[in-house]
Amino acid sequence: MSGNAKMDTARCSRTLRRLFGALALASVLLPCLAYGPDVRAQETIGLNNHVLGIGNCPPWNAQALEVCYNSLERVVEALSPRLDAGPDNLHLLINEGASASALKLKATELANRLGAQDRLIIYANLPLGQLEGDQTEEENGFVLEFWAEEKPETAASAISDGIWITAPAFAAILHTIPAAEVILILDTNDSYAVNMHLLDRHSVDHEDRPEALVSSAGDGQSANYSADRTISLFAKHLALALRETEGSLHDVMSVAVSGTRQSAIPICATLKEHQGETVEQVADCLQVPQIHDPDALLAETLLLPIPENGPKE
């Protein structure tokens, strides 16, 4: 069986379990195999969309606090109307409000509220760091750096004090929220560190839940700012794509990926020119966002038409 056929069959099985239950599975299996993607698409259209926006530009980091405000505001303002996610379905954690404890409280709230009728879309813009020393099998070495007034002495101390969160612990938090589908958009340096392997094969997992990940940069890459350094480069192009591109969330993401990749070329060239030959290049600034969508969630997440009088850039 081809890879696509296997994926369609898996989607169909999930749809049948949700719609009819185990007793009805045998009687409708054959037609579903023939029309699996259409059945799945009809089901997902009816999901309620919830948007969780996380933006953290800590005062000790290089960028200004406004970068996170601008990135989060532009993306959420453009994304929410296209998903028909009203104020009650918007959840924002920004700078001082984007602490590790605030995330855990918000995750508890969402866990008590969301269920099989809901889809959760997360946009997270925050620094990513690394643990020192050797990691256990439950760790992958990466740390999501949530708000702190002062930079912790070490990543290990920040983890033990509950200030920062490891990538596997972040995945575990997402799995406590029983939404029907989860789409994570991670905008940070080396954002590939939170990958589908981490989401799908974590010890705490919703095995049958479809999940998708869009990372603003590939493995070993940095996530650039815009040329004027007022917004993250990927956030700028994602917001533009949401305002200008009809169709599905996959269509929008594809346009955002292309725009980010092209814009990163001259920005990267300028960065290398200013760094000089004596400064070590720690990451690849030729930024290429990555789309990981094994269940085709993005293509099946249909967006509302572009508002005629929507906000302009």
PDB file of C-alpha atoms in Angstrom:
ATOM      1  CA  MET A   1       0.000   0.000   0.000  1.00  0.00           C
ATOM      2  CA  SER A   2       1.351   3.453  -0.861  1.00  0.00           C
ATOM      3  CA  GLY A   3       2.148   6.053   1.801  1.00  0.00           C
ATOM      4  CA  ASN A   4      -0.821   8.206   0.742  1.00  0.00           C
ATOM      5  CA  ALA A   5      -3.191   5.259   0.847  1.00  0.00           C
ATOM      6  CA  LYS A   6      -2.054   4.354   4.334  1.00  0.00           C
ATOM      7  CA  MET A   7      -2.535   7.927   5.513  1.00  0.00           C
ATOM      8  CA  ASP A   8      -6.040   8.154   4.005  1.00  0.00           C
ATOM      9  CA  THR A   9      -7.014   4.867   5.609  1.00  0.00           C
ATOM     10  CA  ALA A  10      -5.790   6.063   9.011  1.00  0.00           C
ATOM     11  CA  ARG A  11      -7.736   9.306   8.702  1.00  0.00           C
ATOM     12  CA  CYS A  12     -10.856   7.427   7.708  1.00  0.00           C
ATOM     13  CA  SER A  13     -10.612   5.099  10.696  1.00  0.00           C
ATOM     14  CA  ARG A  14     -10.364   8.049  13.087  1.00  0.00           C
ATOM     15  CA  THR A  15     -13.372   9.686  11.450  1.00  0.00           C
ATOM     16  CA  LEU A  16     -15.475   6.541  11.695  1.00  0.00           C
ATOM     17  CA  ARG A  17     -14.684   6.090  15.366  1.00  0.00           C
ATOM     18  CA  ARG A  18     -15.741   9.638  16.100  1.00  0.00           C
ATOM     19  CA  LEU A  19     -18.910   9.651  14.015  1.00  0.00           C
ATOM     20  CA  PHE A  20     -20.366   6.203  14.450  1.00  0.00           C
ATOM     21  CA  GLY A  21     -18.460   4.404  17.189  1.00  0.00           C
ATOM     22  CA  ALA A  22     -16.975   0.955  17.156  1.00  0.00           C
ATOM     23  CA  LEU A  23     -20.255  -0.893  16.497  1.00  0.00           C
ATOM     24  CA  ALA A  24     -20.847   0.925  13.207  1.00  0.00           C
ATOM     25  CA  LEU A  25     -17.304   0.575  11.899  1.00  0.00           C
ATOM     26  CA  ALA A  26     -17.757  -2.631   9.926  1.00  0.00           C
ATOM     27  CA  SER A  27     -20.889  -1.493   8.067  1.00  0.00           C
ATOM     28  CA  VAL A  28     -19.364   1.717   6.696  1.00  0.00           C
ATOM     29  CA  LEU A  29     -15.711   0.820   6.230  1.00  0.00           C
ATOM     30  CA  LEU A  30     -15.886   0.118   2.497  1.00  0.00           C
ATOM     31  CA  PRO A  31     -17.459   3.440   1.407  1.00  0.00           C
ATOM     32  CA  CYS A  32     -15.144   5.348   3.699  1.00  0.00           C
ATOM     33  CA  LEU A  33     -12.075   3.820   2.122  1.00  0.00           C
ATOM     34  CA  ALA A  34     -13.304   5.122  -1.205  1.00  0.00           C
ATOM     35  CA  TYR A  35     -14.118   8.637   0.042  1.00  0.00           C
ATOM     36  CA  GLY A  36     -11.918   8.918   3.133  1.00  0.00           C
ATOM     37  CA  PRO A  37     -10.471  12.445   2.605  1.00  0.00           C
ATOM     38  CA  ASP A  38     -13.934  13.918   1.863  1.00  0.00           C
ATOM     39  CA  VAL A  39     -15.432  12.385   5.003  1.00  0.00           C
ATOM     40  CA  ARG A  40     -12.574  13.737   7.101  1.00  0.00           C
ATOM     41  CA  ALA A  41     -12.866  17.204   5.542  1.00  0.00           C
ATOM     42  CA  GLN A  42     -16.604  17.379   6.235  1.00  0.00           C
ATOM     43  CA  GLU A  43     -16.002  16.457   9.855  1.00  0.00           C
ATOM     44  CA  THR A  44     -13.195  18.944  10.530  1.00  0.00           C
ATOM     45  CA  ILE A  45     -15.119  21.890   9.075  1.00  0.00           C
ATOM     46  CA  GLY A  46     -17.424  21.712  12.101  1.00  0.00           C
ATOM     47  CA  LEU A  47     -14.658  22.025  14.718  1.00  0.00           C
ATOM     48  CA  ASN A  48     -14.495  25.125  16.913  1.00  0.00           C
ATOM     49  CA  ASN A  49     -11.166  26.905  16.467  1.00  0.00           C
ATOM     50  CA  HIS A  50      -9.245  28.187  19.489  1.00  0.00           C
ATOM     51  CA  VAL A  51      -6.065  30.276  19.175  1.00  0.00           C
ATOM     52  CA  LEU A  52      -3.377  30.318  21.866  1.00  0.00           C
ATOM     53  CA  GLY A  53      -0.753  33.011  21.280  1.00  0.00           C
ATOM     54  CA  ILE A  54       2.501  33.010  23.264  1.00  0.00           C
ATOM     55  CA  GLY A  55       5.062  35.802  22.934  1.00  0.00           C
ATOM     56  CA  ASN A  56       8.099  36.237  25.155  1.00  0.00           C
ATOM     57  CA  CYS A  57      10.909  38.720  24.557  1.00  0.00           C
ATOM     58  CA  PRO A  58      12.680  38.755  27.958  1.00  0.00           C
ATOM     59  CA  PRO A  59      14.428  42.009  28.963  1.00  0.00           C
ATOM     60  CA  TRP A  60      17.868  40.377  29.047  1.00  0.00           C
ATOM     61  CA  ASN A  61      17.646  39.105  25.463  1.00  0.00           C
ATOM     62  CA  ALA A  62      18.948  40.989  22.422  1.00  0.00           C
ATOM     63  CA  GLN A  63      15.632  42.008  20.840  1.00  0.00           C
ATOM     64  CA  ALA A  64      13.277  44.715  22.081  1.00  0.00           C
ATOM     65  CA  LEU A  65      10.131  43.830  24.026  1.00  0.00           C
ATOM     66  CA  GLU A  66       8.076  45.276  21.145  1.00  0.00           C
ATOM     67  CA  VAL A  67       9.194  42.501  18.794  1.00  0.00           C
ATOM     68  CA  CYS A  68       6.996  39.978  20.600  1.00  0.00           C
ATOM     69  CA  TYR A  69       4.089  42.392  20.859  1.00  0.00           C
ATOM     70  CA  ASN A  70       4.285  43.101  17.133  1.00  0.00           C
ATOM     71  CA  SER A  71       4.758  39.470  16.094  1.00  0.00           C
ATOM     72  CA  LEU A  72       1.942  38.152  18.259  1.00  0.00           C
ATOM     73  CA  GLU A  73      -0.429  41.007  17.445  1.00  0.00           C
ATOM     74  CA  ARG A  74       0.055  40.824  13.680  1.00  0.00           C
ATOM     75  CA  VAL A  75      -0.328  37.051  13.508  1.00  0.00           C
ATOM     76  CA  VAL A  76      -3.315  36.791  15.861  1.00  0.00           C
ATOM     77  CA  GLU A  77      -5.146  39.758  14.305  1.00  0.00           C
ATOM     78  CA  ALA A  78      -4.786  38.176  10.873  1.00  0.00           C
ATOM     79  CA  LEU A  79      -5.343  34.539  11.913  1.00  0.00           C
ATOM     80  CA  SER A  80      -8.376  34.789  14.203  1.00  0.00           C
ATOM     81  CA  PRO A  81     -10.885  36.209  11.656  1.00  0.00           C
ATOM     82  CA  ARG A  82      -9.855  33.624   9.065  1.00  0.00           C
ATOM     83  CA  LEU A  83     -10.525  30.839  11.600  1.00  0.00           C
ATOM     84  CA  ASP A  84     -13.731  32.424  12.917  1.00  0.00           C
ATOM     85  CA  ALA A  85     -12.149  32.408  16.388  1.00  0.00           C
ATOM     86  CA  GLY A  86     -13.926  35.123  18.385  1.00  0.00           C
ATOM     87  CA  PRO A  87     -12.747  36.810  21.604  1.00  0.00           C
ATOM     88  CA  ASP A  88     -13.932  33.915  23.779  1.00  0.00           C
ATOM     89  CA  ASN A  89     -11.686  31.560  21.806  1.00  0.00           C
ATOM     90  CA  LEU A  90      -8.551  33.735  21.942  1.00  0.00           C
ATOM     91  CA  HIS A  91      -5.957  33.062  24.641  1.00  0.00           C
ATOM     92  CA  LEU A  92      -2.906  35.351  24.793  1.00  0.00           C
ATOM     93  CA  LEU A  93       0.227  35.139  26.946  1.00  0.00           C
ATOM     94  CA  ILE A  94       2.644  38.012  26.261  1.00  0.00           C
ATOM     95  CA  ASN A  95       5.987  38.943  27.893  1.00  0.00           C
ATOM     96  CA  GLU A  96       5.336  39.300  31.674  1.00  0.00           C
ATOM     97  CA  GLY A  97       2.193  37.222  31.187  1.00  0.00           C
ATOM     98  CA  ALA A  98       4.098  34.508  29.309  1.00  0.00           C
ATOM     99  CA  SER A  99       5.718  32.810  32.278  1.00  0.00           C
ATOM    100  CA  ALA A 100       5.981  29.052  32.671  1.00  0.00           C
ATOM    101  CA  SER A 101       3.426  29.146  35.494  1.00  0.00           C
ATOM    102  CA  ALA A 102       1.018  31.181  33.335  1.00  0.00           C
ATOM    103  CA  LEU A 103       1.290  28.604  30.567  1.00  0.00           C
ATOM    104  CA  LYS A 104       0.519  25.773  32.977  1.00  0.00           C
ATOM    105  CA  LEU A 105      -2.537  27.618  34.297  1.00  0.00           C
ATOM    106  CA  LYS A 106      -3.745  28.295  30.761  1.00  0.00           C
ATOM    107  CA  ALA A 107      -3.186  24.647  29.800  1.00  0.00           C
ATOM    108  CA  THR A 108      -5.293  23.561  32.791  1.00  0.00           C
ATOM    109  CA  GLU A 109      -8.048  25.955  31.718  1.00  0.00           C
ATOM    110  CA  LEU A 110      -7.983  24.630  28.154  1.00  0.00           C
ATOM    111  CA  ALA A 111      -7.871  21.031  29.360  1.00  0.00           C
ATOM    112  CA  ASN A 112     -11.116  21.638  31.262  1.00  0.00           C
ATOM    113  CA  ARG A 113     -12.746  23.440  28.358  1.00  0.00           C
ATOM    114  CA  LEU A 114     -11.697  21.828  25.068  1.00  0.00           C
ATOM    115  CA  GLY A 115     -12.799  18.456  23.760  1.00  0.00           C
ATOM    116  CA  ALA A 116     -13.660  16.439  20.672  1.00  0.00           C
ATOM    117  CA  GLN A 117     -15.433  19.398  19.058  1.00  0.00           C
ATOM    118  CA  ASP A 118     -12.402  21.730  19.244  1.00  0.00           C
ATOM    119  CA  ARG A 119      -9.231  22.464  17.287  1.00  0.00           C
ATOM    120  CA  LEU A 120      -6.333  24.262  19.016  1.00  0.00           C
ATOM    121  CA  ILE A 121      -3.931  26.408  16.976  1.00  0.00           C
ATOM    122  CA  ILE A 122      -0.880  27.653  18.885  1.00  0.00           C
ATOM    123  CA  TYR A 123       1.472  30.416  17.752  1.00  0.00           C
ATOM    124  CA  ALA A 124       4.519  30.619  20.051  1.00  0.00           C
ATOM    125  CA  ASN A 125       7.291  33.198  19.650  1.00  0.00           C
ATOM    126  CA  LEU A 126       9.986  32.849  22.304  1.00  0.00           C
ATOM    127  CA  PRO A 127      13.711  32.069  22.725  1.00  0.00           C
ATOM    128  CA  LEU A 128      14.972  28.502  22.609  1.00  0.00           C
ATOM    129  CA  GLY A 129      18.024  27.415  24.574  1.00  0.00           C
ATOM    130  CA  GLN A 130      19.968  24.251  25.348  1.00  0.00           C
ATOM    131  CA  LEU A 131      20.617  22.276  28.498  1.00  0.00           C
ATOM    132  CA  GLU A 132      24.189  21.814  29.603  1.00  0.00           C
ATOM    133  CA  GLY A 133      25.712  18.346  29.808  1.00  0.00           C
ATOM    134  CA  ASP A 134      24.268  14.961  28.908  1.00  0.00           C
ATOM    135  CA  GLN A 135      20.527  14.444  28.705  1.00  0.00           C
ATOM    136  CA  THR A 136      18.391  11.483  29.681  1.00  0.00           C
ATOM    137  CA  GLU A 137      16.151   9.600  27.271  1.00  0.00           C
ATOM    138  CA  GLU A 138      13.236  11.833  28.318  1.00  0.00           C
ATOM    139  CA  GLU A 139      15.125  14.980  27.301  1.00  0.00           C
ATOM    140  CA  ASN A 140      16.246  16.264  23.914  1.00  0.00           C
ATOM    141  CA  GLY A 141      18.495  19.040  25.191  1.00  0.00           C
ATOM    142  CA  PHE A 142      16.306  21.999  24.230  1.00  0.00           C
ATOM    143  CA  VAL A 143      14.602  24.456  26.556  1.00  0.00           C
ATOM    144  CA  LEU A 144      11.793  26.942  25.892  1.00  0.00           C
ATOM    145  CA  GLU A 145      12.810  30.126  27.666  1.00  0.00           C
ATOM    146  CA  PHE A 146       9.706  31.656  29.229  1.00  0.00           C
ATOM    147  CA  TRP A 147       9.572  35.026  30.979  1.00  0.00           C
ATOM    148  CA  ALA A 148      12.146  35.901  33.611  1.00  0.00           C
ATOM    149  CA  GLU A 149      13.109  39.387  34.804  1.00  0.00           C
ATOM    150  CA  GLU A 150      16.775  38.344  34.865  1.00  0.00           C
ATOM    151  CA  LYS A 151      18.520  35.631  32.925  1.00  0.00           C
ATOM    152  CA  PRO A 152      18.874  32.478  35.078  1.00  0.00           C
ATOM    153  CA  GLU A 153      22.428  31.431  35.885  1.00  0.00           C
ATOM    154  CA  THR A 154      21.996  28.121  34.049  1.00  0.00           C
ATOM    155  CA  ALA A 155      19.314  26.382  32.034  1.00  0.00           C
ATOM    156  CA  ALA A 156      19.320  23.532  34.559  1.00  0.00           C
ATOM    157  CA  SER A 157      18.585  25.907  37.439  1.00  0.00           C
ATOM    158  CA  ALA A 158      15.810  27.579  35.430  1.00  0.00           C
ATOM    159  CA  ILE A 159      14.244  24.174  34.835  1.00  0.00           C
ATOM    160  CA  SER A 160      14.470  23.119  38.475  1.00  0.00           C
ATOM    161  CA  ASP A 161      13.007  26.457  39.603  1.00  0.00           C
ATOM    162  CA  GLY A 162      10.100  26.124  37.173  1.00  0.00           C
ATOM    163  CA  ILE A 163      11.080  29.237  35.190  1.00  0.00           C
ATOM    164  CA  TRP A 164      11.839  27.545  31.864  1.00  0.00           C
ATOM    165  CA  ILE A 165      10.339  24.401  30.317  1.00  0.00           C
ATOM    166  CA  THR A 166      12.119  21.621  28.452  1.00  0.00           C
ATOM    167  CA  ALA A 167      10.886  20.742  24.976  1.00  0.00           C
ATOM    168  CA  PRO A 168       9.594  17.315  26.113  1.00  0.00           C
ATOM    169  CA  ALA A 169       7.768  18.910  29.069  1.00  0.00           C
ATOM    170  CA  PHE A 170       6.184  21.402  26.665  1.00  0.00           C
ATOM    171  CA  ALA A 171       4.999  18.490  24.512  1.00  0.00           C
ATOM    172  CA  ALA A 172       3.560  16.828  27.617  1.00  0.00           C
ATOM    173  CA  ILE A 173       1.640  20.015  28.466  1.00  0.00           C
ATOM    174  CA  LEU A 174       0.104  20.065  24.992  1.00  0.00           C
ATOM    175  CA  HIS A 175      -0.997  16.462  25.417  1.00  0.00           C
ATOM    176  CA  THR A 176      -2.952  17.324  28.569  1.00  0.00           C
ATOM    177  CA  ILE A 177      -5.346  19.378  26.407  1.00  0.00           C
ATOM    178  CA  PRO A 178      -7.945  16.982  24.892  1.00  0.00           C
ATOM    179  CA  ALA A 179      -8.647  18.930  21.699  1.00  0.00           C
ATOM    180  CA  ALA A 180      -9.562  16.908  18.614  1.00  0.00           C
ATOM    181  CA  GLU A 181      -6.694  18.440  16.615  1.00  0.00           C
ATOM    182  CA  VAL A 182      -3.633  20.534  17.478  1.00  0.00           C
ATOM    183  CA  ILE A 183      -1.586  22.749  15.159  1.00  0.00           C
ATOM    184  CA  LEU A 184       1.613  24.235  16.612  1.00  0.00           C
ATOM    185  CA  ILE A 185       3.357  27.176  14.922  1.00  0.00           C
ATOM    186  CA  LEU A 186       6.719  27.663  16.624  1.00  0.00           C
ATOM    187  CA  ASP A 187       8.619  30.854  15.803  1.00  0.00           C
ATOM    188  CA  THR A 188      12.099  30.694  17.337  1.00  0.00           C
ATOM    189  CA  ASN A 189      15.727  29.889  16.616  1.00  0.00           C
ATOM    190  CA  ASP A 190      16.302  26.238  15.769  1.00  0.00           C
ATOM    191  CA  SER A 191      12.569  25.682  16.193  1.00  0.00           C
ATOM    192  CA  TYR A 192      12.906  22.239  14.619  1.00  0.00           C
ATOM    193  CA  ALA A 193      13.932  21.102  18.121  1.00  0.00           C
ATOM    194  CA  VAL A 194      10.241  20.721  18.910  1.00  0.00           C
ATOM    195  CA  ASN A 195       9.475  18.214  16.177  1.00  0.00           C
ATOM    196  CA  MET A 196       6.829  15.696  15.199  1.00  0.00           C
ATOM    197  CA  HIS A 197       8.858  12.876  16.741  1.00  0.00           C
ATOM    198  CA  LEU A 198       8.676  14.718  20.061  1.00  0.00           C
ATOM    199  CA  LEU A 199       4.925  15.327  19.714  1.00  0.00           C
ATOM    200  CA  ASP A 200       3.923  11.910  18.364  1.00  0.00           C
ATOM    201  CA  ARG A 201       6.161   9.617  20.403  1.00  0.00           C
ATOM    202  CA  HIS A 202       6.189  11.346  23.762  1.00  0.00           C
ATOM    203  CA  SER A 203       5.421   9.144  26.767  1.00  0.00           C
ATOM    204  CA  VAL A 204       2.319  11.293  27.286  1.00  0.00           C
ATOM    205  CA  ASP A 205       0.460  11.241  23.977  1.00  0.00           C
ATOM    206  CA  HIS A 206      -2.948  11.231  22.329  1.00  0.00           C
ATOM    207  CA  GLU A 207      -2.088   8.407  19.951  1.00  0.00           C
ATOM    208  CA  ASP A 208      -5.046   8.936  17.610  1.00  0.00           C
ATOM    209  CA  ARG A 209      -5.058  12.744  17.644  1.00  0.00           C
ATOM    210  CA  PRO A 210      -3.916  14.421  14.427  1.00  0.00           C
ATOM    211  CA  GLU A 211      -1.217  17.052  15.010  1.00  0.00           C
ATOM    212  CA  ALA A 212       0.753  19.383  12.761  1.00  0.00           C
ATOM    213  CA  LEU A 213       3.850  21.504  13.314  1.00  0.00           C
ATOM    214  CA  VAL A 214       5.104  24.536  11.426  1.00  0.00           C
ATOM    215  CA  SER A 215       8.572  25.647  12.514  1.00  0.00           C
ATOM    216  CA  SER A 216       9.896  29.051  11.489  1.00  0.00           C
ATOM    217  CA  ALA A 217      13.393  27.686  10.843  1.00  0.00           C
ATOM    218  CA  GLY A 218      15.020  24.391   9.959  1.00  0.00           C
ATOM    219  CA  ASP A 219      17.448  22.279  11.949  1.00  0.00           C
ATOM    220  CA  GLY A 220      20.388  24.432  13.025  1.00  0.00           C
ATOM    221  CA  GLN A 221      18.926  27.618  11.549  1.00  0.00           C
ATOM    222  CA  SER A 222      18.245  30.946  13.196  1.00  0.00           C
ATOM    223  CA  ALA A 223      14.944  32.769  12.904  1.00  0.00           C
ATOM    224  CA  ASN A 224      15.632  36.256  11.575  1.00  0.00           C
ATOM    225  CA  TYR A 225      13.950  39.528  12.347  1.00  0.00           C
ATOM    226  CA  SER A 226      12.544  41.763   9.623  1.00  0.00           C
ATOM    227  CA  ALA A 227      14.976  44.196   8.036  1.00  0.00           C
ATOM    228  CA  ASP A 228      13.878  46.960  10.438  1.00  0.00           C
ATOM    229  CA  ARG A 229      14.044  44.508  13.392  1.00  0.00           C
ATOM    230  CA  THR A 230      10.514  45.338  14.597  1.00  0.00           C
ATOM    231  CA  ILE A 231       8.961  41.885  14.063  1.00  0.00           C
ATOM    232  CA  SER A 232      10.075  38.320  13.453  1.00  0.00           C
ATOM    233  CA  LEU A 233      10.562  37.636   9.758  1.00  0.00           C
ATOM    234  CA  PHE A 234       8.255  34.606   9.745  1.00  0.00           C
ATOM    235  CA  ALA A 235       5.521  36.449  11.679  1.00  0.00           C
ATOM    236  CA  LYS A 236       5.654  39.268   9.130  1.00  0.00           C
ATOM    237  CA  HIS A 237       5.172  36.910   6.194  1.00  0.00           C
ATOM    238  CA  LEU A 238       2.602  34.735   7.961  1.00  0.00           C
ATOM    239  CA  ALA A 239       0.464  37.800   8.707  1.00  0.00           C
ATOM    240  CA  LEU A 240       0.831  38.990   5.104  1.00  0.00           C
ATOM    241  CA  ALA A 241      -0.144  35.572   3.744  1.00  0.00           C
ATOM    242  CA  LEU A 242      -3.214  35.450   5.996  1.00  0.00           C
ATOM    243  CA  ARG A 243      -4.331  38.823   4.636  1.00  0.00           C
ATOM    244  CA  GLU A 244      -3.684  37.994   0.982  1.00  0.00           C
ATOM    245  CA  THR A 245      -4.102  34.235   0.408  1.00  0.00           C
ATOM    246  CA  GLU A 246      -7.398  32.427  -0.028  1.00  0.00           C
ATOM    247  CA  GLY A 247      -7.901  28.711   0.565  1.00  0.00           C
ATOM    248  CA  SER A 248      -6.678  26.481   3.364  1.00  0.00           C
ATOM    249  CA  LEU A 249      -4.204  26.991   6.178  1.00  0.00           C
ATOM    250  CA  HIS A 250      -1.734  24.950   4.126  1.00  0.00           C
ATOM    251  CA  ASP A 251      -2.046  27.416   1.251  1.00  0.00           C
ATOM    252  CA  VAL A 252      -1.312  30.286   3.643  1.00  0.00           C
ATOM    253  CA  MET A 253       1.648  28.508   5.251  1.00  0.00           C
ATOM    254  CA  SER A 254       3.168  27.680   1.868  1.00  0.00           C
ATOM    255  CA  VAL A 255       3.068  31.353   0.877  1.00  0.00           C
ATOM    256  CA  ALA A 256       4.541  32.373   4.253  1.00  0.00           C
ATOM    257  CA  VAL A 257       7.356  29.825   3.907  1.00  0.00           C
ATOM    258  CA  SER A 258       8.243  31.089   0.433  1.00  0.00           C
ATOM    259  CA  GLY A 259       8.178  34.749   1.483  1.00  0.00           C
ATOM    260  CA  THR A 260      10.321  34.090   4.556  1.00  0.00           C
ATOM    261  CA  ARG A 261      12.872  32.077   2.584  1.00  0.00           C
ATOM    262  CA  GLN A 262      13.282  34.770  -0.071  1.00  0.00           C
ATOM    263  CA  SER A 263      13.440  37.670   2.388  1.00  0.00           C
ATOM    264  CA  ALA A 264      16.036  35.885   4.526  1.00  0.00           C
ATOM    265  CA  ILE A 265      18.588  35.878   1.701  1.00  0.00           C
ATOM    266  CA  PRO A 266      19.475  39.611   1.716  1.00  0.00           C
ATOM    267  CA  ILE A 267      19.023  39.860   5.496  1.00  0.00           C
ATOM    268  CA  CYS A 268      21.443  36.985   5.999  1.00  0.00           C
ATOM    269  CA  ALA A 269      23.948  38.522   3.597  1.00  0.00           C
ATOM    270  CA  THR A 270      23.882  41.778   5.573  1.00  0.00           C
ATOM    271  CA  LEU A 271      24.310  39.957   8.868  1.00  0.00           C
ATOM    272  CA  LYS A 272      27.342  38.069   7.597  1.00  0.00           C
ATOM    273  CA  GLU A 273      28.866  41.258   6.236  1.00  0.00           C
ATOM    274  CA  HIS A 274      28.547  43.025   9.588  1.00  0.00           C
ATOM    275  CA  GLN A 275      29.781  40.053  11.601  1.00  0.00           C
ATOM    276  CA  GLY A 276      33.136  39.981   9.877  1.00  0.00           C
ATOM    277  CA  GLU A 277      35.492  37.059   9.595  1.00  0.00           C
ATOM    278  CA  THR A 278      36.502  36.987  13.266  1.00  0.00           C
ATOM    279  CA  VAL A 279      33.054  36.273  14.643  1.00  0.00           C
ATOM    280  CA  GLU A 280      31.968  32.652  14.769  1.00  0.00           C
ATOM    281  CA  GLN A 281      28.750  31.907  12.878  1.00  0.00           C
ATOM    282  CA  VAL A 282      26.673  29.994  15.443  1.00  0.00           C
ATOM    283  CA  ALA A 283      23.632  29.301  13.256  1.00  0.00           C
ATOM    284  CA  ASP A 284      22.627  29.332   9.622  1.00  0.00           C
ATOM    285  CA  CYS A 285      20.711  32.555   8.919  1.00  0.00           C
ATOM    286  CA  LEU A 286      19.404  31.357   5.536  1.00  0.00           C
ATOM    287  CA  GLN A 287      16.049  30.658   7.153  1.00  0.00           C
ATOM    288  CA  VAL A 288      13.735  28.068   5.591  1.00  0.00           C
ATOM    289  CA  PRO A 289      10.547  27.400   7.601  1.00  0.00           C
ATOM    290  CA  GLN A 290       9.437  23.767   7.761  1.00  0.00           C
ATOM    291  CA  ILE A 291       5.949  22.245   7.516  1.00  0.00           C
ATOM    292  CA  HIS A 292       5.363  18.878   9.207  1.00  0.00           C
ATOM    293  CA  ASP A 293       1.806  17.686   8.577  1.00  0.00           C
ATOM    294  CA  PRO A 294       1.520  13.880   8.368  1.00  0.00           C
ATOM    295  CA  ASP A 295      -2.278  13.973   8.781  1.00  0.00           C
ATOM    296  CA  ALA A 296      -2.873  16.778   6.240  1.00  0.00           C
ATOM    297  CA  LEU A 297      -4.503  18.951   8.902  1.00  0.00           C
ATOM    298  CA  LEU A 298      -3.408  22.214   7.326  1.00  0.00           C
ATOM    299  CA  ALA A 299      -4.966  21.394   3.964  1.00  0.00           C
ATOM    300  CA  GLU A 300      -8.213  20.389   5.661  1.00  0.00           C
ATOM    301  CA  THR A 301      -8.335  23.488   7.880  1.00  0.00           C
ATOM    302  CA  LEU A 302     -10.328  25.740   5.578  1.00  0.00           C
ATOM    303  CA  LEU A 303     -10.159  29.493   6.140  1.00  0.00           C
ATOM    304  CA  LEU A 304     -12.920  32.048   5.824  1.00  0.00           C
ATOM    305  CA  PRO A 305     -12.633  34.450   2.877  1.00  0.00           C
ATOM    306  CA  ILE A 306     -10.364  37.448   3.341  1.00  0.00           C
ATOM    307  CA  PRO A 307     -12.345  40.258   5.029  1.00  0.00           C
ATOM    308  CA  GLU A 308     -12.984  43.066   2.554  1.00  0.00           C
ATOM    309  CA  ASN A 309     -12.236  45.765   5.124  1.00  0.00           C
ATOM    310  CA  GLY A 310      -9.604  43.892   7.085  1.00  0.00           C
ATOM    311  CA  PRO A 311      -6.610  45.686   8.639  1.00  0.00           C
ATOM    312  CA  LYS A 312      -3.872  46.625   6.201  1.00  0.00           C
ATOM    313  CA  GLU A 313      -0.122  46.459   6.590  1.00  0.00           C
TER     314      GLU A 313
END
